[in-house]
mmCIF file with all atom_site columns, C-alpha atoms in Angstrom:
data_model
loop_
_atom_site.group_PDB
_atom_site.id
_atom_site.type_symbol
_atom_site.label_atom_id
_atom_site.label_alt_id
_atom_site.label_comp_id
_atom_site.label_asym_id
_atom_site.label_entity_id
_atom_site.label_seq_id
_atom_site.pdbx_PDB_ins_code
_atom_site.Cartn_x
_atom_site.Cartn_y
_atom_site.Cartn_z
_atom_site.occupancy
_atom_site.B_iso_or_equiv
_atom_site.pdbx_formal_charge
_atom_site.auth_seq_id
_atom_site.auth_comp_id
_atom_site.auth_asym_id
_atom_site.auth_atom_id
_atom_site.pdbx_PDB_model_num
ATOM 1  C CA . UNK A 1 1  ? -4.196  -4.583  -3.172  1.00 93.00 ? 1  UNK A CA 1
ATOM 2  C CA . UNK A 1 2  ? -0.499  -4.570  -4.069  1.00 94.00 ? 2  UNK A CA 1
ATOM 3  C CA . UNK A 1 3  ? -1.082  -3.809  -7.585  1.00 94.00 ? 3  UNK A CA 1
ATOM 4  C CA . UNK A 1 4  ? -3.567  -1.244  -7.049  1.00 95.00 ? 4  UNK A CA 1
ATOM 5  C CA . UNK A 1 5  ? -0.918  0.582   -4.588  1.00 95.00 ? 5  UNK A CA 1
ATOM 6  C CA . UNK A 1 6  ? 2.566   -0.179  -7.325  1.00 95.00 ? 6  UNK A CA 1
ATOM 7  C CA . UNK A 1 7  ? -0.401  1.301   -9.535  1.00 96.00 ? 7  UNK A CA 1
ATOM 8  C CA . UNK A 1 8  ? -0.534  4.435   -8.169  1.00 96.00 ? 8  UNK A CA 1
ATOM 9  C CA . UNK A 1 9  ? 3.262   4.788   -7.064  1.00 94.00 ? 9  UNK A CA 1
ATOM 10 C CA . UNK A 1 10 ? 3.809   7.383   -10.196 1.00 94.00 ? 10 UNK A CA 1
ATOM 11 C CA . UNK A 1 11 ? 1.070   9.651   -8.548  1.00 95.00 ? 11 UNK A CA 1
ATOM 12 C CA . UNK A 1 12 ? 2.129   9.686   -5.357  1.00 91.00 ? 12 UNK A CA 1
ATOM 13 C CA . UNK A 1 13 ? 0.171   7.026   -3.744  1.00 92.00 ? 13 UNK A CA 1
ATOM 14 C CA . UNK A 1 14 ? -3.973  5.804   -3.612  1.00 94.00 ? 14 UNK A CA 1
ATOM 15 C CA . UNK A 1 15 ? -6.045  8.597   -3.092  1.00 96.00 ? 15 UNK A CA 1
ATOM 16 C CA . UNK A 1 16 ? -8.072  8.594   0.314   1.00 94.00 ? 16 UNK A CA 1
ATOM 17 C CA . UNK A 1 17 ? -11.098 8.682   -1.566  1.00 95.00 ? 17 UNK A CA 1
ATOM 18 C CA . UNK A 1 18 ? -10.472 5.661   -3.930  1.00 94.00 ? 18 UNK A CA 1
ATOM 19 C CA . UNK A 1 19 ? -9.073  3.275   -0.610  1.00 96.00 ? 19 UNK A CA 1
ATOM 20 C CA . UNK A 1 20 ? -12.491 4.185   0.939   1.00 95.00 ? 20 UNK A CA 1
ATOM 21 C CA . UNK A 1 21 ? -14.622 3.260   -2.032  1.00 94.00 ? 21 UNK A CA 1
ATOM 22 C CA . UNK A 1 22 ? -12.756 0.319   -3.362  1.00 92.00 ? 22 UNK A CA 1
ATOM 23 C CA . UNK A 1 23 ? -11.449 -1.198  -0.119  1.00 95.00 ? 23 UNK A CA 1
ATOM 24 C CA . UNK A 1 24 ? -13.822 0.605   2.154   1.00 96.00 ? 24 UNK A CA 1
ATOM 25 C CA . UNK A 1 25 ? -10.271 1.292   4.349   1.00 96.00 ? 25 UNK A CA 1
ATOM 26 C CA . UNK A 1 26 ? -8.511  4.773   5.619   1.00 95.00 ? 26 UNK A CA 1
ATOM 27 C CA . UNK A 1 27 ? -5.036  5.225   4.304   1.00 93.00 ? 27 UNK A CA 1
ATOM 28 C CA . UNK A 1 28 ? -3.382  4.098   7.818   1.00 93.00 ? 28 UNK A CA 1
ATOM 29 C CA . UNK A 1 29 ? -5.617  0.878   7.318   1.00 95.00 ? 29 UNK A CA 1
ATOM 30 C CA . UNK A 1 30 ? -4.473  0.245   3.661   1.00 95.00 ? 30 UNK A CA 1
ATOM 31 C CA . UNK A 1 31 ? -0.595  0.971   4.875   1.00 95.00 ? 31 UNK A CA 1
ATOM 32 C CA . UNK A 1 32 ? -0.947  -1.476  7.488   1.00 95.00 ? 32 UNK A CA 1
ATOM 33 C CA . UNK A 1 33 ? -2.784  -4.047  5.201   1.00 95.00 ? 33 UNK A CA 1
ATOM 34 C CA . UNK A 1 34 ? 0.642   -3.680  2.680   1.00 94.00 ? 34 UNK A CA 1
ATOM 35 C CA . UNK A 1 35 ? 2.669   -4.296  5.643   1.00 94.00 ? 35 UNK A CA 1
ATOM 36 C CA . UNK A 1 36 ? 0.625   -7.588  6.644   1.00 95.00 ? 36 UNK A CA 1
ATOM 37 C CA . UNK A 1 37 ? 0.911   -8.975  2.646   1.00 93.00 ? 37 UNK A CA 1
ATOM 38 C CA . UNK A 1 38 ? 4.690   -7.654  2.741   1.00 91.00 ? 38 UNK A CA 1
ATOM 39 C CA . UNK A 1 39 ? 5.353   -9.489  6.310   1.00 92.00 ? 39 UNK A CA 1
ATOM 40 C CA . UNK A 1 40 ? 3.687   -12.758 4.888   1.00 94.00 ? 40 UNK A CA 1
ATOM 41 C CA . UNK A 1 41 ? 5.546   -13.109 1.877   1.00 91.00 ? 41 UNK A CA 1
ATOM 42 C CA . UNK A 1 42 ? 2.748   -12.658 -0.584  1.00 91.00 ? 42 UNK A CA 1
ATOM 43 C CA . UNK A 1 43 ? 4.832   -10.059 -2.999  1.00 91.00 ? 43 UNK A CA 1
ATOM 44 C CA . UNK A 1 44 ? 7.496   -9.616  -5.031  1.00 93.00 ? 44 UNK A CA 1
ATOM 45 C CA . UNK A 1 45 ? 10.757  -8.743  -3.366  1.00 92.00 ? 45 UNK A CA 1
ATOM 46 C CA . UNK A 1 46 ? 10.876  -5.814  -5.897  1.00 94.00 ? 46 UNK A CA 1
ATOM 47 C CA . UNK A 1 47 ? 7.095   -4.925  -4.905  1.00 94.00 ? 47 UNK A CA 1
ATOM 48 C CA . UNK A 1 48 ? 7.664   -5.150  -1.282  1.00 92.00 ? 48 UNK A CA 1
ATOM 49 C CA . UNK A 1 49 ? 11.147  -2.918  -1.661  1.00 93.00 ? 49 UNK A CA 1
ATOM 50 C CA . UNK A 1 50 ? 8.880   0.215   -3.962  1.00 93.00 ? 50 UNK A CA 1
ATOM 51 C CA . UNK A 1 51 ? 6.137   -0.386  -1.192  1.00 92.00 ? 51 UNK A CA 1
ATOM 52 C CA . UNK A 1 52 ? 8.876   0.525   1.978   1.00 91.00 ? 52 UNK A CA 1
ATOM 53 C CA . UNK A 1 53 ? 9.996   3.330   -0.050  1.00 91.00 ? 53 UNK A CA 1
ATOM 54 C CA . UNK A 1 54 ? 6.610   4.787   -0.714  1.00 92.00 ? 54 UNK A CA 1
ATOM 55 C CA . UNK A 1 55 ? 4.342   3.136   1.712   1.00 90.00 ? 55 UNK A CA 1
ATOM 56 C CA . UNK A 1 56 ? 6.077   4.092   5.212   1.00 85.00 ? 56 UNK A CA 1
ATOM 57 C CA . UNK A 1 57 ? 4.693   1.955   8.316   1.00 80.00 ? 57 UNK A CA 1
ATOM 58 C CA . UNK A 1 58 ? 2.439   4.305   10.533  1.00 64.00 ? 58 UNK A CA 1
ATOM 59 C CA . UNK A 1 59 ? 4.036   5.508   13.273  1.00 49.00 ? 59 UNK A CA 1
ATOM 60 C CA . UNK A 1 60 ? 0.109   5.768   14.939  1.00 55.00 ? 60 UNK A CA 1
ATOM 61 C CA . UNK A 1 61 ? -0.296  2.310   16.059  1.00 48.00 ? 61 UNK A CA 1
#
């Protein structure tokens, strides 16, 4: 999952479309699911800086 969204940094994020059909999850969902590997540890400290700056936490929940 943290690939996929370091993947698609240059293009401005994942597309709605491709979360739903590859992780079957709305954006918010995805966001939060980067902020659950980030929070656990389970990425770079590099990957978890480019994912604050272009991954924002939801302010919905």
């Amino acid at each position: 999952m943290v690939r996929v969204a370091l993947a698609w940094l240059p293009y401005g994020g994942v597309p709605s479309d491709e979360l739903l059909v590859h992780f079957a999850l709305t954006e918010d969902q995805f966001v939060a699911a980067l902020w659950q590997i980030v929070a656990d540890g389970h990425c770079a400290r590099e990957d978890a800086r480019d994912i604050a700056e272009h991954y924002p936490r939801s302010t919905n929940n």
